Coordinates of C-alpha atoms in Angstrom, one line a residue:
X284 CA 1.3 10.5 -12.6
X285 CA -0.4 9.1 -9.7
X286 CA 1.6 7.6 -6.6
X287 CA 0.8 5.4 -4.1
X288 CA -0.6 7.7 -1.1
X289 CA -4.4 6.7 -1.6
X290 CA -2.8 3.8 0.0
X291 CA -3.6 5.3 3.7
X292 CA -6.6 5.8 5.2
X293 CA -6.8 10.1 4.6
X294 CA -8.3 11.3 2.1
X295 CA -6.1 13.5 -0.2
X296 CA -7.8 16.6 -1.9
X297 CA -8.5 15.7 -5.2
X298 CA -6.8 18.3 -8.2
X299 CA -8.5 20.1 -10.3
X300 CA -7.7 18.1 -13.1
X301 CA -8.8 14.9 -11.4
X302 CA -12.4 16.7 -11.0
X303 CA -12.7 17.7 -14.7
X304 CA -12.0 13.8 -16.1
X305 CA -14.3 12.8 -13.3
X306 CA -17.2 15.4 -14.0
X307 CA -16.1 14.9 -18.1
X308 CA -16.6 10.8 -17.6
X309 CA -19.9 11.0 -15.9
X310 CA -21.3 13.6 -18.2
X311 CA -19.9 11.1 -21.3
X312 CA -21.3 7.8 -19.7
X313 CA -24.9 9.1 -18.9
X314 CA -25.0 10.0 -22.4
X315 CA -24.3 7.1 -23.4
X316 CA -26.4 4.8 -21.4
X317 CA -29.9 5.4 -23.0
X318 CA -28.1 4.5 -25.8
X319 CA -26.9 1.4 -24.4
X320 CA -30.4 0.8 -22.5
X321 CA -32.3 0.8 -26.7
X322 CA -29.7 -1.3 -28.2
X323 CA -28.6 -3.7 -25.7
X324 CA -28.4 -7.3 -26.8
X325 CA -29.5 -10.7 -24.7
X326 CA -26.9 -10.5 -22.0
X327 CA -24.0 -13.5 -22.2
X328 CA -24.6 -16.0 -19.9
X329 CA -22.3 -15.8 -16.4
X330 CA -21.3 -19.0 -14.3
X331 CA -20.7 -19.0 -10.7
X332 CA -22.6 -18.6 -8.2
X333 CA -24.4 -15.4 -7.2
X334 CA -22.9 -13.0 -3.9
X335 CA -25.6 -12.5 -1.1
X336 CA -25.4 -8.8 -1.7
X337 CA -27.1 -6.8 -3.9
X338 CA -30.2 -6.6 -1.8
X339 CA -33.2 -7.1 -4.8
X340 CA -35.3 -3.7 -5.5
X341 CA -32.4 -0.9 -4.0
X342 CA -33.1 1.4 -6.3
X343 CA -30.6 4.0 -4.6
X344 CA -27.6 1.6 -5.0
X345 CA -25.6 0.7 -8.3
X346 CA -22.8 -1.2 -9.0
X347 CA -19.2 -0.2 -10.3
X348 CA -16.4 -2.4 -12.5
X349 CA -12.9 -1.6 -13.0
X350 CA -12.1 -3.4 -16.5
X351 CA -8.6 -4.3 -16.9
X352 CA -7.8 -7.6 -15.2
X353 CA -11.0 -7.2 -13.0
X354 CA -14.1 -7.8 -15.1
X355 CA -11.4 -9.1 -17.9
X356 CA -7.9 -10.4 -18.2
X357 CA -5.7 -8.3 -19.5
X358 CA -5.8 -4.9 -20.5
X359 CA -8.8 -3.5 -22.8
X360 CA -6.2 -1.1 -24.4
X361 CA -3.7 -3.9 -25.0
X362 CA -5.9 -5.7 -27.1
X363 CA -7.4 -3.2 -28.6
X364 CA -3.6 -2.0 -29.8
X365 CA -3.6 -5.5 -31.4
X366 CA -6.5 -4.9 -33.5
X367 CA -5.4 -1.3 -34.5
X368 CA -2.2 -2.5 -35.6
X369 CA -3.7 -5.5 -37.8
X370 CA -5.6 -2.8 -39.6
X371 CA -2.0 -1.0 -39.8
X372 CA -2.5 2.1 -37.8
X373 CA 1.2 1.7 -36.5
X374 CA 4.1 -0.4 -37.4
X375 CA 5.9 -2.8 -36.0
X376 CA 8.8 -0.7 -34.3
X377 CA 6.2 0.5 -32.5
X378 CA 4.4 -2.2 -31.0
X379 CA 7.6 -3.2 -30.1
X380 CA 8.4 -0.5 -28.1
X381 CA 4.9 -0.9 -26.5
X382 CA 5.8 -4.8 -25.5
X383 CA 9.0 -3.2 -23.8
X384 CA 7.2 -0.8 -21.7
X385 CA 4.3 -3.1 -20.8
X386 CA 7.0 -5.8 -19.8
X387 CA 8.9 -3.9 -17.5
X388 CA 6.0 -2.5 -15.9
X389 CA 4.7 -6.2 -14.9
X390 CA 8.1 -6.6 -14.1
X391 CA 8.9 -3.3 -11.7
X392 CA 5.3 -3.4 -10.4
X393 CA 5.2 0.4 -10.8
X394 CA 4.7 3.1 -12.5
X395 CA 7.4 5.1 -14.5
X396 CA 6.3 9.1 -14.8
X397 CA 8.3 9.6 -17.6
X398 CA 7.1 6.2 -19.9
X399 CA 3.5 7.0 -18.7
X400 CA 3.7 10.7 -20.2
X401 CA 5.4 9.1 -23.4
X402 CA 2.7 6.9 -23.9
X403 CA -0.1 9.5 -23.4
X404 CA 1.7 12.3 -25.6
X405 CA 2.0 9.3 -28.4
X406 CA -1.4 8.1 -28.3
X407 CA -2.8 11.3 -28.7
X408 CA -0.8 12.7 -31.4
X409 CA -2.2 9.0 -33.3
X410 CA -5.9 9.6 -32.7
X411 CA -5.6 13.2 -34.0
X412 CA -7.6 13.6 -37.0
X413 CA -9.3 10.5 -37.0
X414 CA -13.4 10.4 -36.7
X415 CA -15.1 9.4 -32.9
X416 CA -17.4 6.8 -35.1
X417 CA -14.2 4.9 -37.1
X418 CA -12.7 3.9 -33.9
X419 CA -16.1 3.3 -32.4
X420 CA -16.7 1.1 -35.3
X421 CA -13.2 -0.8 -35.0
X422 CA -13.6 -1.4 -31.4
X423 CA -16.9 -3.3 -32.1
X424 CA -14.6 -5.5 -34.1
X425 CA -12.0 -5.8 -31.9
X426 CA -14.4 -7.1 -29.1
X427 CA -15.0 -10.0 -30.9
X428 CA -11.5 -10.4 -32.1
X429 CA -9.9 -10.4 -28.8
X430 CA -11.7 -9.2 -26.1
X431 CA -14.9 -11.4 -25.6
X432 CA -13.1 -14.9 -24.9
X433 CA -11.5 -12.9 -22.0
X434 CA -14.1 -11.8 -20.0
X435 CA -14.0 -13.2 -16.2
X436 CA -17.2 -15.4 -15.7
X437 CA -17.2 -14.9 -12.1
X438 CA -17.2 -11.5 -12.4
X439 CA -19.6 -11.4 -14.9
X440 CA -21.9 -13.1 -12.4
X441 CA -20.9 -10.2 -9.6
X442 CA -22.2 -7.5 -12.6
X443 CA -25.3 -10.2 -13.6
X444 CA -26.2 -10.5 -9.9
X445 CA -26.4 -6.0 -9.6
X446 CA -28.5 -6.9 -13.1
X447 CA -30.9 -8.8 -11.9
X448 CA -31.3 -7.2 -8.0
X449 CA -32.3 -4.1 -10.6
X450 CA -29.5 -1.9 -10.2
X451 CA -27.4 -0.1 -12.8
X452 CA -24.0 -1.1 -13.7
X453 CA -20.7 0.8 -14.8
X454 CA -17.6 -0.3 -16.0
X455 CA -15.2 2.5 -14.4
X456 CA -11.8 2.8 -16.6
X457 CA -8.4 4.3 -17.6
X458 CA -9.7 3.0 -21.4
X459 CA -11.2 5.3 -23.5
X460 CA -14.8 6.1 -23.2
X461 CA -15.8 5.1 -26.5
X462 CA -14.1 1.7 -25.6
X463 CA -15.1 1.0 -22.6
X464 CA -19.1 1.6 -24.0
X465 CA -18.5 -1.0 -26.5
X466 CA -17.0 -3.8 -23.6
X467 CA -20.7 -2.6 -21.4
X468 CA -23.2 -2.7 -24.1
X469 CA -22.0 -6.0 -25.3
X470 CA -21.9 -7.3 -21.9
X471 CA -25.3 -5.7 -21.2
X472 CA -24.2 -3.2 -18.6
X473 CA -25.6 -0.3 -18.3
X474 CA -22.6 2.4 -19.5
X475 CA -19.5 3.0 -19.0
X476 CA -17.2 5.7 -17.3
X477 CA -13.8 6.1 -18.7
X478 CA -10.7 8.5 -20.3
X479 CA -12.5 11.6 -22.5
X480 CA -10.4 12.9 -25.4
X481 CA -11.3 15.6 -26.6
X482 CA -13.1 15.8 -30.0
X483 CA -14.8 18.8 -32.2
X484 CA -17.1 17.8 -34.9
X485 CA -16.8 14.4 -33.8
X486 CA -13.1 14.6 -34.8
X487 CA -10.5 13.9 -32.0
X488 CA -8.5 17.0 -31.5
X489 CA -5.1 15.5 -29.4
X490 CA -5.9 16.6 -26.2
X491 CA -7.6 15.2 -23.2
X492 CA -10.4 16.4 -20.9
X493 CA -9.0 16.9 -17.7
X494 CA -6.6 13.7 -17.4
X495 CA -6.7 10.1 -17.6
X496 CA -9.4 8.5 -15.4
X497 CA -7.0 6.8 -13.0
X498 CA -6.8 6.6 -9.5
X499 CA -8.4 10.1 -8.0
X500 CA -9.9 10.6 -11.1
X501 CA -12.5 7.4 -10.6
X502 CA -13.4 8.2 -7.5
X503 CA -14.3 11.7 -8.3
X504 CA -16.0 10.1 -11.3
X505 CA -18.2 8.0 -9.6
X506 CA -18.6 10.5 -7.1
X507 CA -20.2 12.8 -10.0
X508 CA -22.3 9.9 -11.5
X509 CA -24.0 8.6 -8.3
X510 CA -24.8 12.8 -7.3
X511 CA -26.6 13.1 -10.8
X512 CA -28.3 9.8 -10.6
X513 CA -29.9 10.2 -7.5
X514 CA -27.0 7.1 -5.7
X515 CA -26.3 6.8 -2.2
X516 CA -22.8 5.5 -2.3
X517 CA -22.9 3.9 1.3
X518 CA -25.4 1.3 -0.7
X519 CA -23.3 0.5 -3.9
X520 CA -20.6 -1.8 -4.7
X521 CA -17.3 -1.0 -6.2
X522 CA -15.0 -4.1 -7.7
X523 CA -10.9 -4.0 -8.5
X524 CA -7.9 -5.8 -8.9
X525 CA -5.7 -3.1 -8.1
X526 CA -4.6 -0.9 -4.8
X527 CA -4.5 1.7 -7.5
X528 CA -8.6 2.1 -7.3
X529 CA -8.3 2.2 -3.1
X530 CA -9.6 5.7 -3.8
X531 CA -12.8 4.3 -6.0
X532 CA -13.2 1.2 -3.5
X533 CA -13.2 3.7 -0.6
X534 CA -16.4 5.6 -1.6
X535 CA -19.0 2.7 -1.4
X536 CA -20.1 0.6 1.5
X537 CA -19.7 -2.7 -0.5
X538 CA -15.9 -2.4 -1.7
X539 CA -14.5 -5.9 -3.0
X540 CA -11.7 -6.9 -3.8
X541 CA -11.2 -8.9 -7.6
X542 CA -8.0 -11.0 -8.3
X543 CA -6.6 -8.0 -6.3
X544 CA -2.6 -7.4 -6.1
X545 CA -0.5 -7.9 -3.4
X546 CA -1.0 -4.1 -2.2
X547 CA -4.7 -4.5 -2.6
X548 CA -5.1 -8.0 -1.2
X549 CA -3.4 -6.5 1.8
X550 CA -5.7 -2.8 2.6
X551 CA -8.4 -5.3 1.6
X552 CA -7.7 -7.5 4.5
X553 CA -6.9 -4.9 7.4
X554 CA -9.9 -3.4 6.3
X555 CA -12.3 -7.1 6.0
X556 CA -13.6 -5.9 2.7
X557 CA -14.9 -9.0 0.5
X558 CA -12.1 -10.8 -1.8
X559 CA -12.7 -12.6 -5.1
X560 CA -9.9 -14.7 -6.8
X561 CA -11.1 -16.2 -10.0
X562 CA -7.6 -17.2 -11.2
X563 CA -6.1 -20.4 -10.8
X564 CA -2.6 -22.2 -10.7
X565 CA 0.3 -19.9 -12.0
X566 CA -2.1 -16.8 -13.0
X567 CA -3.1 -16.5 -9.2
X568 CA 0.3 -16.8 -8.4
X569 CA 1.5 -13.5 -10.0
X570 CA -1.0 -11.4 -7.5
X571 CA 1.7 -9.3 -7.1
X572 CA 2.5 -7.9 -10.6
X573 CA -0.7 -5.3 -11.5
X574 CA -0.7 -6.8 -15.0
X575 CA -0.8 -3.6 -17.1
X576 CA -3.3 -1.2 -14.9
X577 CA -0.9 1.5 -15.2
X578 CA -0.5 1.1 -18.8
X579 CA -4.6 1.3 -19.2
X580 CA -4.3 4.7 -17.1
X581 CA -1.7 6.4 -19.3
X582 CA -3.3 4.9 -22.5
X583 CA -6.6 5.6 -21.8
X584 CA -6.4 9.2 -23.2
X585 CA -7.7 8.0 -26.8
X586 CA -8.6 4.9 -28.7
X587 CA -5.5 4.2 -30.3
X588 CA -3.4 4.8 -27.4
X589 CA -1.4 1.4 -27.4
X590 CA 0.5 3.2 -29.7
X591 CA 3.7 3.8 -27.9
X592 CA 5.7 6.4 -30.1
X593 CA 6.3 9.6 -30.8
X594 CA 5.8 12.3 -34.2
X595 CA 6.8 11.5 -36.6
X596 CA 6.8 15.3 -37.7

């Protein structure tokens, strides 16, 4: 999977894989964003107080959200396993084994190539077979289930603030597309780029587009989004927890820093980018363990990908 060398300041080529996710998650986004433009609801109301920057009528800027533990707490794919296993898409040996892996990565503070290929293999072979629109339709539910009482107000206000300045706003993710669509529509955002599985007929077929969109793979996502809508990147925002979106952060001339890790909280301050800690008491105080952002990458290749297990056949 991805290391840590986005941590220096070089550029590293991106691979061809991490293009095709990035070109796949644009394409998928912008597709979805009229749809998201008609049908948005009222957006929820955000506290805090507004950032000095966006500047108001910057129609060449937009703004861009990581998800997991950034714009909310947690990971979208977490609770979205919970939901799917309520409605008994998995049993309980298998969300088990999921708790294990997700503990010892907030434990080790890093990724394991082996468990993150594991849980990408597994969550795919779940999700093949099953219809785009079911999961679609189930993750409308499981907003509301688990995921709305976890959205970060003060970020919320960041996004409002982009909102209201008239710019567009993305949620950039590991999560699945059709996911991460749901979490922006509801929150009135503008779209969403995240992980593309592959589907024919509007049935998922196991496999990915390119890879997850993690690391590299966001930047060169954004990268394709802002060259089809027109962006200049040196005018937008970009917003993270975690060092492992140094490559997404990089790209704009507004980078900030959300309830960043330790590695994050550190380039963030060599570097004098803006920092934003909305957590408090013993949350703030466990900066240093990435809380499940490598779990969202290897998940994010379908929507059932909390899933962690293997055929059963």
């Amino acid at each position: 999977m991805i290391g840590f060398g986005w941590l220096t300041p070089r550029r590293r080529p991106a691979t061809a894989r991490s293009v095709l996710a990035g070109e796949a998650s644009a394409e998928a986004a912008r597709k979805t964003s009229q749809e998201i433009e008609e049908q948005a609801p009222p957006a929820e109301g955000a506290e805090g107080q507004e950032p000095e920057f966006p500047v108001f009528g910057d129609d060449k800027a937009a703004a861009f959200f990581d998800l997991d533990n950034t714009v909310m707490q947690g990971a979208a794919i977490f609770h979205f396993g919970r939901g799917l296993y309520k409605r008994k898409f998995f049993e309980r040996r298998e969300l088990t084994r999921f708790a294990w892996q997700q503990a010892w990565f907030r434990i080790a503070g890093v990724e394991d190539p082996e468990h993150m290929q594991d849980v990408r293999e597994s969550a795919l072979s779940i999700v093949k077979g099953h219809r785009v629109a079911e999961l679609q339709s189930i993750g409308e539910e499981i907003y509301d289930e688990y995921m709305a009482e976890r959205i970060w107000p003060g970020t919320r206000a960041l996004a409002q603030a982009h909102l209201d300045a008239g710019q567009k706003v993305w949620l950039v993710t590991a999560a699945p597309v059709e996911i991460a669509t749901v979490i922006a529509r509801r929150l009135g955002l503008t779209g969403a780029l995240g992980t593309v599985a592959e589907s024919i007929g509007g049935v998922y077929t196991g496999k990915l587009v390119g890879e997850p969109l993690h690391g590299p793979a966001k930047a060169e996502a954004v990268r394709a989004l802002a060259s089809a809508e027109g962006l200049e990147l040196d005018r937008c925002a970009a917003y993270s927890d975690s060092h492992n979106d140094i490559p997404m952060l990089s790209l704009v001339g507004h980078p900030y820093a959300i309830n960043p890790d330790a590695k994050l909280r550190k380039y963030a301050r060599e570097r004098e980018w803006r920092l934003r800690d909305y957590r408090t008491g013993r949350k703030a105080a466990k900066v240093g363990i990435p809380a499940a952002a490598g779990v969202g990458a290897v998940a994010g290749g379908t929507a059932a990908a909390i899933a962690i297990h293997r055929r059963r056949h």
